[in-house]
Short mmCIF file of C-alpha atoms in Angstrom, two decimals:
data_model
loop_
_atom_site.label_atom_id
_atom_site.label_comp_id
_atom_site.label_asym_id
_atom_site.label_seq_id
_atom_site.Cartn_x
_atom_site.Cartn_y
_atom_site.Cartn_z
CA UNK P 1 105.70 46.59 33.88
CA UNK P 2 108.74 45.43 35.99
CA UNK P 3 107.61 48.00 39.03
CA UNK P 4 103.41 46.32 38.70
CA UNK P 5 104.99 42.60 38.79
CA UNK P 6 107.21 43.71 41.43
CA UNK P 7 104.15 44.87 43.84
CA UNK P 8 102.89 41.19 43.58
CA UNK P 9 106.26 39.87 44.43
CA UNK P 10 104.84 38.20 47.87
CA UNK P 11 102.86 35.65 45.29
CA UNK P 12 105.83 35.03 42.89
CA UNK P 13 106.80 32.03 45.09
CA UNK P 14 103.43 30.14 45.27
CA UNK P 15 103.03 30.81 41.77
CA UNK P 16 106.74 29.51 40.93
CA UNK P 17 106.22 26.56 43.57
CA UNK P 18 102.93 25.33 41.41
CA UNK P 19 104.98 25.84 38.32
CA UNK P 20 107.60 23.77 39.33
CA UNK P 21 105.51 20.91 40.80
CA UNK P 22 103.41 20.59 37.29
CA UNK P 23 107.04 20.90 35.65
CA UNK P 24 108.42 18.04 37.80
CA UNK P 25 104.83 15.89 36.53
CA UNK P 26 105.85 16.79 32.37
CA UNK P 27 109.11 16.19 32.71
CA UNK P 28 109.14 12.75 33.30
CA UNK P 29 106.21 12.42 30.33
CA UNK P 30 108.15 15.15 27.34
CA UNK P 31 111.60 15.52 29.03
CA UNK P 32 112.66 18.17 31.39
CA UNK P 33 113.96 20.93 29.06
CA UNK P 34 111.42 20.67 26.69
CA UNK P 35 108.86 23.28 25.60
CA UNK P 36 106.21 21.22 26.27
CA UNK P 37 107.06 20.34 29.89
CA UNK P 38 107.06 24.26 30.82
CA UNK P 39 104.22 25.33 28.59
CA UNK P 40 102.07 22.61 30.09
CA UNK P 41 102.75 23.55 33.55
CA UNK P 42 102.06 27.34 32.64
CA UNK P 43 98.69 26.39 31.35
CA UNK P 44 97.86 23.76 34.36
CA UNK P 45 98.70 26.77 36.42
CA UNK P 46 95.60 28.37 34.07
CA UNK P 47 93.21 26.07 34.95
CA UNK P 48 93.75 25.51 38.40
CA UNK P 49 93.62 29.46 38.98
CA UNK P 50 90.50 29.71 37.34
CA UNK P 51 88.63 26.38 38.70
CA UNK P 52 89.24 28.35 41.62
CA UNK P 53 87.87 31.65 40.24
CA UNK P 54 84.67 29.71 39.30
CA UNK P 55 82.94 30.93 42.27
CA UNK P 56 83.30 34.59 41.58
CA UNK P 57 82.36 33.98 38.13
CA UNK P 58 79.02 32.96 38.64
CA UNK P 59 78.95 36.10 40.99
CA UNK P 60 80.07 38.05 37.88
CA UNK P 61 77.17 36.68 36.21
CA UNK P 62 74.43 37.62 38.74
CA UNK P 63 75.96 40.95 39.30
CA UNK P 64 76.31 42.13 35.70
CA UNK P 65 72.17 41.01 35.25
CA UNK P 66 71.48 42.56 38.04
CA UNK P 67 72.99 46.04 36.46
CA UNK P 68 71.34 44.87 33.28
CA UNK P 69 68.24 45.09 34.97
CA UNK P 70 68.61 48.40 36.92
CA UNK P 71 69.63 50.13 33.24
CA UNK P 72 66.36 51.83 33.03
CA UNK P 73 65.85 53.03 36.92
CA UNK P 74 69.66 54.01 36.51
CA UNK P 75 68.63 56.42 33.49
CA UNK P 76 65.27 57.60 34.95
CA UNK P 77 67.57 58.82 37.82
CA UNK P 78 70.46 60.36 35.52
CA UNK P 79 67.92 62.30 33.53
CA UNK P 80 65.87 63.50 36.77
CA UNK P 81 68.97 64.75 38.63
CA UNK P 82 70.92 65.28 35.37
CA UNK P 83 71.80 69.14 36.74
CA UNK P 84 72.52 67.73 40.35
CA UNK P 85 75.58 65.03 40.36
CA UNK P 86 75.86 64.82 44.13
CA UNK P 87 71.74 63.41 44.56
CA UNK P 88 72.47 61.40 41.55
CA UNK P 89 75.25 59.88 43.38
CA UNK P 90 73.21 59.20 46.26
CA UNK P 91 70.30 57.74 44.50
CA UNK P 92 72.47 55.51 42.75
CA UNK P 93 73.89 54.03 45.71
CA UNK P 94 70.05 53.79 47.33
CA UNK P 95 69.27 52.12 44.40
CA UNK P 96 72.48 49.33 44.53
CA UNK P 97 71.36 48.86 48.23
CA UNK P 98 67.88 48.46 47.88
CA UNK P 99 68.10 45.73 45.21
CA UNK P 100 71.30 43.84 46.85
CA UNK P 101 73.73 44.92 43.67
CA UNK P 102 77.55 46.37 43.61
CA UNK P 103 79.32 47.48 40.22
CA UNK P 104 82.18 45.92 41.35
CA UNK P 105 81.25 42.18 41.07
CA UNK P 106 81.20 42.34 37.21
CA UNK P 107 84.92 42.66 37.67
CA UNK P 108 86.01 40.49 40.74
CA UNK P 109 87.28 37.60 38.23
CA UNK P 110 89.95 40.05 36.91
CA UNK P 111 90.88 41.59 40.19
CA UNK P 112 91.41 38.45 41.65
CA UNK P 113 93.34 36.63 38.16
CA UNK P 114 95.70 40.00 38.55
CA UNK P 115 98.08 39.18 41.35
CA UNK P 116 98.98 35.59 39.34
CA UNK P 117 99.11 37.21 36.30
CA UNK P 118 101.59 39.55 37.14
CA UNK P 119 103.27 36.85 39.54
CA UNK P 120 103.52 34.12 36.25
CA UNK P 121 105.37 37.73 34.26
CA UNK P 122 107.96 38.49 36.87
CA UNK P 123 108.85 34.70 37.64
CA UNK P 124 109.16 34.54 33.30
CA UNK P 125 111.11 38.11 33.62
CA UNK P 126 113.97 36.08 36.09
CA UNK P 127 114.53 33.19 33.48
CA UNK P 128 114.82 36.30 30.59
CA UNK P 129 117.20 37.84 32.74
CA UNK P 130 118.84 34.63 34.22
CA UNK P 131 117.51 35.70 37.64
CA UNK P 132 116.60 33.23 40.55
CA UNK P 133 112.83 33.77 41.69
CA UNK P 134 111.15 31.79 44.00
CA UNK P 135 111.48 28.22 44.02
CA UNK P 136 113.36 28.57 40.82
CA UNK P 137 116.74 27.16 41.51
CA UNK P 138 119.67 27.45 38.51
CA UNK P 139 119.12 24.54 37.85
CA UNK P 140 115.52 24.84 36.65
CA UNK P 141 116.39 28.11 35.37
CA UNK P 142 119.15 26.79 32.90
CA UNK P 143 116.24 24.03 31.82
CA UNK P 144 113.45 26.81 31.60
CA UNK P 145 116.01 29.20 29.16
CA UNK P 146 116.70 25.88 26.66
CA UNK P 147 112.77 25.30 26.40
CA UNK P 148 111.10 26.55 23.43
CA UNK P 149 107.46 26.20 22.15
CA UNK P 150 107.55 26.27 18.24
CA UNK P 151 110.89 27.29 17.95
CA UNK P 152 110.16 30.51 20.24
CA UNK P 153 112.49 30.64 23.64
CA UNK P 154 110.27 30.77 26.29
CA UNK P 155 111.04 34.19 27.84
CA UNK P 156 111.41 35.99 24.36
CA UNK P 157 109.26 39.06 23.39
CA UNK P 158 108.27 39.77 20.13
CA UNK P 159 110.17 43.57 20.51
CA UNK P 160 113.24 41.77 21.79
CA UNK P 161 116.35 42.78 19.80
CA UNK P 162 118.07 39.28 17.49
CA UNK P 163 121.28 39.82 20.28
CA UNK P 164 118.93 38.96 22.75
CA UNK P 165 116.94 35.83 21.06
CA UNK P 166 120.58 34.73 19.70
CA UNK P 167 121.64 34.56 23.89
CA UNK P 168 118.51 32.25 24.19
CA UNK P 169 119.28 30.12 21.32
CA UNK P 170 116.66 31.23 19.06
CA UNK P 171 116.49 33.28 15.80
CA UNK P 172 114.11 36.86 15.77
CA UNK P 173 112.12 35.19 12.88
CA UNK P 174 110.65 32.71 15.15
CA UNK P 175 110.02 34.71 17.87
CA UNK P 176 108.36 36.98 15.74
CA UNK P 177 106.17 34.59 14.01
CA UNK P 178 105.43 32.53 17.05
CA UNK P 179 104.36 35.84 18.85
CA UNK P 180 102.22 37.35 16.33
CA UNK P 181 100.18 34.69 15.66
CA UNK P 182 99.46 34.27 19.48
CA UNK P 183 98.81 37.75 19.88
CA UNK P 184 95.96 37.42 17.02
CA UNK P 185 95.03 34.11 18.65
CA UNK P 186 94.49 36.47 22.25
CA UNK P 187 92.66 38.98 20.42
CA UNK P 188 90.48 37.48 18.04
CA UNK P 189 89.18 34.59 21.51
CA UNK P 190 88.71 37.78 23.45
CA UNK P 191 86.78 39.70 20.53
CA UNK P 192 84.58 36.29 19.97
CA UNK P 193 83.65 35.59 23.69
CA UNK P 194 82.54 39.66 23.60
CA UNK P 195 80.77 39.07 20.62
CA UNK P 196 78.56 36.09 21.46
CA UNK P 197 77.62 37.86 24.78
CA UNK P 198 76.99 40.93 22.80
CA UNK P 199 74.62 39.42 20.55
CA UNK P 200 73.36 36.06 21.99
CA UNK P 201 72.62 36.68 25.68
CA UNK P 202 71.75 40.49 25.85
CA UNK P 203 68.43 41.15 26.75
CA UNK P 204 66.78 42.81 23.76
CA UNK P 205 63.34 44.08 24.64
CA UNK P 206 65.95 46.87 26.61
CA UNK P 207 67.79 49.58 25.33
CA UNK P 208 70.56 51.04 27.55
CA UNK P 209 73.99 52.98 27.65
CA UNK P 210 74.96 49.65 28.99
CA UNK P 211 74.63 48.13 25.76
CA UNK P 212 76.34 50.42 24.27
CA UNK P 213 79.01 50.31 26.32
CA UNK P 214 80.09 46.58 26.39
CA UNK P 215 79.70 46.90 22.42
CA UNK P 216 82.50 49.36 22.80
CA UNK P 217 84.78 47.03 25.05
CA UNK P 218 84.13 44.36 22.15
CA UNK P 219 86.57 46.35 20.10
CA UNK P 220 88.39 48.00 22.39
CA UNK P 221 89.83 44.82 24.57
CA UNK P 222 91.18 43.14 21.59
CA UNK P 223 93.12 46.17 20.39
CA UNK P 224 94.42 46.42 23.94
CA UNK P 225 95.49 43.10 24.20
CA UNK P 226 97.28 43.16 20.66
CA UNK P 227 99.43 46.57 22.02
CA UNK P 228 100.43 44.84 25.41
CA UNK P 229 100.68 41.52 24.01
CA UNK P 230 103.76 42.82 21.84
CA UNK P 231 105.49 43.02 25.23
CA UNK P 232 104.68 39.95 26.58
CA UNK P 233 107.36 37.32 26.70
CA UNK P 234 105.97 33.54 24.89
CA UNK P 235 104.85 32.12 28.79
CA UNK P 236 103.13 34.56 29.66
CA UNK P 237 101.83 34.75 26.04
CA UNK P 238 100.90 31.37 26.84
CA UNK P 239 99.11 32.37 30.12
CA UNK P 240 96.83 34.95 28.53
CA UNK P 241 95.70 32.99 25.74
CA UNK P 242 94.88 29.72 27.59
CA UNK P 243 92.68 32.13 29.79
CA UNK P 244 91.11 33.68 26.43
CA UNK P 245 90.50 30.24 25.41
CA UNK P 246 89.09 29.00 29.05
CA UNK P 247 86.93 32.33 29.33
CA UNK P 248 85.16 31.73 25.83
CA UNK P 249 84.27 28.71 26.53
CA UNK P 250 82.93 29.23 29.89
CA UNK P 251 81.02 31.16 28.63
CA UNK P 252 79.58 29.80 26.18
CA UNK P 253 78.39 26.91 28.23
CA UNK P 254 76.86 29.80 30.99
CA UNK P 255 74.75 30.99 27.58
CA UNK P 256 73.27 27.54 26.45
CA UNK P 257 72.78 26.69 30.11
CA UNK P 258 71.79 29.80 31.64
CA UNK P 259 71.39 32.39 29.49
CA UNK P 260 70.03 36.07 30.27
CA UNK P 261 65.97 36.12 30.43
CA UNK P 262 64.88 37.78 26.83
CA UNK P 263 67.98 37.05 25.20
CA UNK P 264 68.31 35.28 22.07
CA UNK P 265 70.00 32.90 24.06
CA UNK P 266 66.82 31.68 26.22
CA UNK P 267 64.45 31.74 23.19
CA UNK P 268 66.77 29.26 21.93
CA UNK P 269 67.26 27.30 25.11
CA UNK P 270 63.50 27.53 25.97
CA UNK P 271 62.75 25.74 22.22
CA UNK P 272 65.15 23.03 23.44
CA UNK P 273 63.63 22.72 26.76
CA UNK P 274 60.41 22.85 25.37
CA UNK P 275 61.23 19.99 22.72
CA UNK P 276 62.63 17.60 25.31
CA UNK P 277 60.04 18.05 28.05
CA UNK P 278 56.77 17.37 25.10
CA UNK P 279 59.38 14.25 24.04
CA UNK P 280 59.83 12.94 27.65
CA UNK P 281 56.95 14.31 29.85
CA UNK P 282 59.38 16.29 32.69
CA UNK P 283 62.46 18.85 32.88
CA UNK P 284 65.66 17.15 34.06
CA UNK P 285 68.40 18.00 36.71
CA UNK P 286 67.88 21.32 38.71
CA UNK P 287 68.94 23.77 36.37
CA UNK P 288 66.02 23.11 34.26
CA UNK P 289 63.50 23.17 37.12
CA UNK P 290 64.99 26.22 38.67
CA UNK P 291 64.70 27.96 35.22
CA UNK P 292 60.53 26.61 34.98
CA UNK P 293 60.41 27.51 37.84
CA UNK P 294 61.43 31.30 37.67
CA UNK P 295 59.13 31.23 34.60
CA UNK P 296 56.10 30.00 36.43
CA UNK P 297 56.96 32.72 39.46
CA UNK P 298 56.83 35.81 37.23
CA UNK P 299 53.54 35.28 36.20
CA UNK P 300 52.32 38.09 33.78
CA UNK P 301 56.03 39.50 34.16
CA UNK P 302 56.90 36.90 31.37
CA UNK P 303 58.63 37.77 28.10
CA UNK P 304 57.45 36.94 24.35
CA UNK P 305 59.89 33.89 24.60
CA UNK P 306 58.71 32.56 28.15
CA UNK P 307 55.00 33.24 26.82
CA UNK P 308 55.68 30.90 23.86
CA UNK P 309 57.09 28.38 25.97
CA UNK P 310 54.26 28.01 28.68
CA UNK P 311 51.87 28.12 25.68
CA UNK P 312 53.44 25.08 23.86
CA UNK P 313 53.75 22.86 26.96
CA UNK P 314 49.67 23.84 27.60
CA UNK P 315 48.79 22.60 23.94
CA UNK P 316 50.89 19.41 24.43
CA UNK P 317 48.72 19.04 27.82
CA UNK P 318 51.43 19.46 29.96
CA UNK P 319 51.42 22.52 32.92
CA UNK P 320 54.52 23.60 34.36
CA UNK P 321 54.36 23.83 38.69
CA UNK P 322 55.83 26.46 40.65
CA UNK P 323 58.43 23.50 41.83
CA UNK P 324 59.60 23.99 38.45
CA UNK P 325 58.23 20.32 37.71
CA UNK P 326 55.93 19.60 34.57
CA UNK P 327 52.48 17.56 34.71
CA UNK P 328 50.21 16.33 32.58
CA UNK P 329 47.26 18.52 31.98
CA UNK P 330 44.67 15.86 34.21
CA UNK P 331 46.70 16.55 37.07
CA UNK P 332 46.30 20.41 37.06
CA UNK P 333 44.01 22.78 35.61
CA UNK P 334 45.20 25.71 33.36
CA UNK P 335 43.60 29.07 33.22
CA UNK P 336 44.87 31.45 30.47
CA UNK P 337 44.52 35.71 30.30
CA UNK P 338 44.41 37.51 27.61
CA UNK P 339 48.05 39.04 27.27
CA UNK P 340 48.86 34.79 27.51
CA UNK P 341 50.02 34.39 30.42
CA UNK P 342 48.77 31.03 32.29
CA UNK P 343 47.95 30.35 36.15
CA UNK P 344 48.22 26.79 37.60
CA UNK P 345 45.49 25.48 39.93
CA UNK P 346 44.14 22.58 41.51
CA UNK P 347 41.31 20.63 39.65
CA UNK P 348 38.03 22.00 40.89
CA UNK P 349 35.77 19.01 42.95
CA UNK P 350 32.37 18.31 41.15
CA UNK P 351 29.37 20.45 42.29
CA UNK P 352 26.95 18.41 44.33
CA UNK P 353 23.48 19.05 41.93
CA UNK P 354 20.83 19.90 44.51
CA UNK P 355 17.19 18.60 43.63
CA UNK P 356 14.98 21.45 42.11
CA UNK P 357 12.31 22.42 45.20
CA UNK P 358 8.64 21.62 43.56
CA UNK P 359 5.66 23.70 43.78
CA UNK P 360 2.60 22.97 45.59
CA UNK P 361 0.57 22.08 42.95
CA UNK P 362 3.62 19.90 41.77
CA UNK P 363 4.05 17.67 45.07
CA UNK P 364 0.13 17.50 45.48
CA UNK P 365 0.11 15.88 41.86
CA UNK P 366 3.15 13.69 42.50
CA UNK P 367 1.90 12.70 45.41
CA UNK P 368 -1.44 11.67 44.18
CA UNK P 369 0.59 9.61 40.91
CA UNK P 370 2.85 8.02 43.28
CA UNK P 371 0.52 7.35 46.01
CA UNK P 372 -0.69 3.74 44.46
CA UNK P 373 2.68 2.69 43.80
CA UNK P 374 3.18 3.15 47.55
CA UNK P 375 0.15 1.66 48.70
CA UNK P 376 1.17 -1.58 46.29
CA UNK P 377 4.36 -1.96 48.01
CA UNK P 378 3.18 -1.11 51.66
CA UNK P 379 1.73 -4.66 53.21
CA UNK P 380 -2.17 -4.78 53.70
CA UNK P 381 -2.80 -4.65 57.38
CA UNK P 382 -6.41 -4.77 59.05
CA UNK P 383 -7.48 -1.73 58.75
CA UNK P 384 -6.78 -1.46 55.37
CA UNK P 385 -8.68 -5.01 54.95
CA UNK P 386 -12.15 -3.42 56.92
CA UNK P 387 -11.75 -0.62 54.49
CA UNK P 388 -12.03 -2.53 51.75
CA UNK P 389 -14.89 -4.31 52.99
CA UNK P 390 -16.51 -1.52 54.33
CA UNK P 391 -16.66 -0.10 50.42
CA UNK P 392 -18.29 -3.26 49.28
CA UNK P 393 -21.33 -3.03 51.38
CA UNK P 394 -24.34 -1.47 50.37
CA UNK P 395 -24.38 2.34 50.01
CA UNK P 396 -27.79 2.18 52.42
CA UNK P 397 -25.33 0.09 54.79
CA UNK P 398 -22.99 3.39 54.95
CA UNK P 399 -23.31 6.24 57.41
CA UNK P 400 -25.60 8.73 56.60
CA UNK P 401 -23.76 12.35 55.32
CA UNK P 402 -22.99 14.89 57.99
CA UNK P 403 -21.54 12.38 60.37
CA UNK P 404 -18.04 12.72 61.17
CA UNK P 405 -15.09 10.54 59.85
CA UNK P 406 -13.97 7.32 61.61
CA UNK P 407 -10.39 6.73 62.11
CA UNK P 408 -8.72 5.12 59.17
CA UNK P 409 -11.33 5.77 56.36
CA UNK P 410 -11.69 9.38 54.84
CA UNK P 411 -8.72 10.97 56.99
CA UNK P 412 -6.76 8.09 56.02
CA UNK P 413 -7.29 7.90 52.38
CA UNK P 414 -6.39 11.86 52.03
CA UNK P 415 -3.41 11.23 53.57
CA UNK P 416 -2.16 8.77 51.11
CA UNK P 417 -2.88 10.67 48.55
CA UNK P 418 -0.30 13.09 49.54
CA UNK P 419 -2.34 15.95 51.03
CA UNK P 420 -1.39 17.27 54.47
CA UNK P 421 -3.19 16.58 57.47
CA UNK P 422 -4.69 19.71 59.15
CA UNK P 423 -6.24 22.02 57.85
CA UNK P 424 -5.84 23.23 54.74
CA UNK P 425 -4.81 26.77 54.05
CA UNK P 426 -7.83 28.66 51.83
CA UNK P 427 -7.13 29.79 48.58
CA UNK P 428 -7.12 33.45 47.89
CA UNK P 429 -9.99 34.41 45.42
CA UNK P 430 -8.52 35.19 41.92
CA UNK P 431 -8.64 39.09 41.09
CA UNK P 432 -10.33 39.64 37.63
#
């Protein structure tokens, strides 16, 4: 272990210069030899490395879905050039490049917590050893050998010998006690942030080696942790467990927040969403909107659980918008398939009804019903007045039959009654 931290030697004094600036902030708060004041500033040095990690972790998150999702083209590829490694290796690699993945980003949080890991063991190594390293004058190193957290010197190991905890002031009991229960501490936060990703936020519609896999790492990290822990002096003891502790609950907050599509983890986080959006009308901040949004995108892609949840906002007449924003049901209209899937469109403009075209015997009767009417309301000029008077008159008075119609009379009186002018079009004789 001594030859590893010495390989990351050229971060031991950034790592010892943070430690000593936290230790400086504790000291004047607990007292400058106290355990408190160093095992603060060891786990300050936690959280500041892994704010900073935070940015790889979400691409740790993305890139270990994004293998989740290529599980079954990954064994369709294995099983069709099972007797052929080398064309299996290159279809894997067409496969990571077409869809934008690399195996390696599941991991980039650990790669990049290494260097300071080892760094925070070989500065903790020096004060065992009562060795200067890095900022670490003897001055701090005589105040870093006195402090002890729970009666445990700091740079004791549980397989140290009692000569060597008696030179730190300290008896083996202690150190053994104070070890072992952080040791089971390490383990059992490592085995329980496995766990909950294991069963809460694994997508279970899919069956894959990959599963089966990370259910082996769920037992195999903690037993790791517990062998090498053993050898582990109390800071650094301190270091791995405040990560433990940071890691679980990072990630528990990434599974109620943003858990993995078809997990158990989004059927309960789409019942929540669903609860507060029917209480309040609309999704709040853009995590929930991106999330409605994805939903809406996938369309007939959806899972049981994202099914269920577009299907309870459409019977509380709300629809959910491709801008992941949720509407009443009057402002959008919702058309449902059979498999339950639901497609958002605009509301449909009213039909302008178009009058029913009539029949020729049909506008020849209306016409002669609603010719009065129109003669009522029409004003009475002359020649409507000499017509009038012209019927009065003796019939011996009128023009004998066969002469021809004067303007305004017989021509006129056919034409309010709604017959054409012209001539009429002969009927065709009726077959019998």
């Amino acid at each position: 272990m001594d030859t590893i931290a010495s390989l990351f030697s050229f971060i031991t004094t950034p790592v010892s210069w943070v430690i000593v600036q936290f230790h400086a902030v504790y000291g004047k708060i607990f007292g400058p030899d106290t355990g408190w004041a160093w095992g603060l500033s060891i786990v300050s040095l936690v959280v500041l490395i892994r704010i900073c990690l935070i940015p790889l972790f979400v691409k740790q998150i993305k890139a270990t879905r994004a293998m989740q999702t290529l599980q079954p083209e990954m064994k369709k590829i294995q099983e069709r050039y099972k007797n052929d490694k080398q064309r299996q290796s290159e279809e894997m690699m067409k496969l990571y490049k077409e869809t934008g993945t690399n195996p390696l980003s599941s991991c980039l949080p650990i790669l990049a917590q290494s260097p300071f890991f080892f760094a925070l063991y070989h500065v903790l190594n020096g004060i065992a050893t009562g060795t200067t390293i890095g900022v670490i004058d003897d001055q701090l190193l005589a105040s870093a050998r006195k402090a002890h957290i729970f009666g445990a010197p700091l740079a004791a190991k549980f397989t140290d010998s009692a000569e060597t905890v008696a030179k730190l002031g300290a008896t083996l009991t202690d150190v053994r006690v104070v070890t072992a229960i952080m040791i089971v501490m390490m383990s059992a936060s490592q085995f329980y942030t496995q766990r909950q990703l294991m069963t809460k936020n694994v997508d279970t519609t899919v069956k894959t080696p990959f599963m089966q896999q990370q259910k082996m790492l769920m037992y195999v990290f903690p037993v790791m942790f517990a062998v090498f822990g053993i050898n582990f002096p109390v800071g650094v003891l301190v270091y791995w467990l405040t990560t433990n502790v940071w890691t679980m609950g990072q990630q528990m907050y990434v599974i109620r927040n943003n858990p993995t599509p078809g997990s158990k983890a989004q059927a309960a986080y789409l019942e929540r969403l669903q609860k507060h959006v029917t209480t309040h009308g609309k999704t709040r901040g853009r995590g929930e909107k991106a999330i409605v949004k994805a939903i809406v995108a996938k369309g007939r892609d959806r899972n049981e659980f994202e099914r269920k949840f577009i299907n309870s906002l459409t019977k509380a007449g709300l629809v959910a918008q491709p801008d992941g924003l949720v509407v009443t049901g009057e402002n959008a209209v919702v058309v449902e398939s059979e498999d339950g899937t639901t497609t958002t469109t605009a509301p449909a403009a009213p039909k302008r009804q178009q009058p029913k075209r009539q029949s020729k015997a049909q506008r020849q009767s209306g016409g002669a019903s609603g010719g009065a009417p129109s003669d009522e309301s029409e004003p009475k000029t002359s020649l409507s007045k000499s017509d009038e008077q012209q019927d009065a008159e003796p019939s011996a008075a009128k023009p004998a039959a066969g002469t021809g119609n004067k303007p305004g009379t017989g021509t006129r009186s056919k034409a309010q009654s709604g017959q054409r002018k012209g001539p009429q079009r002969p009927k065709s004789p009726s077959k019998k």
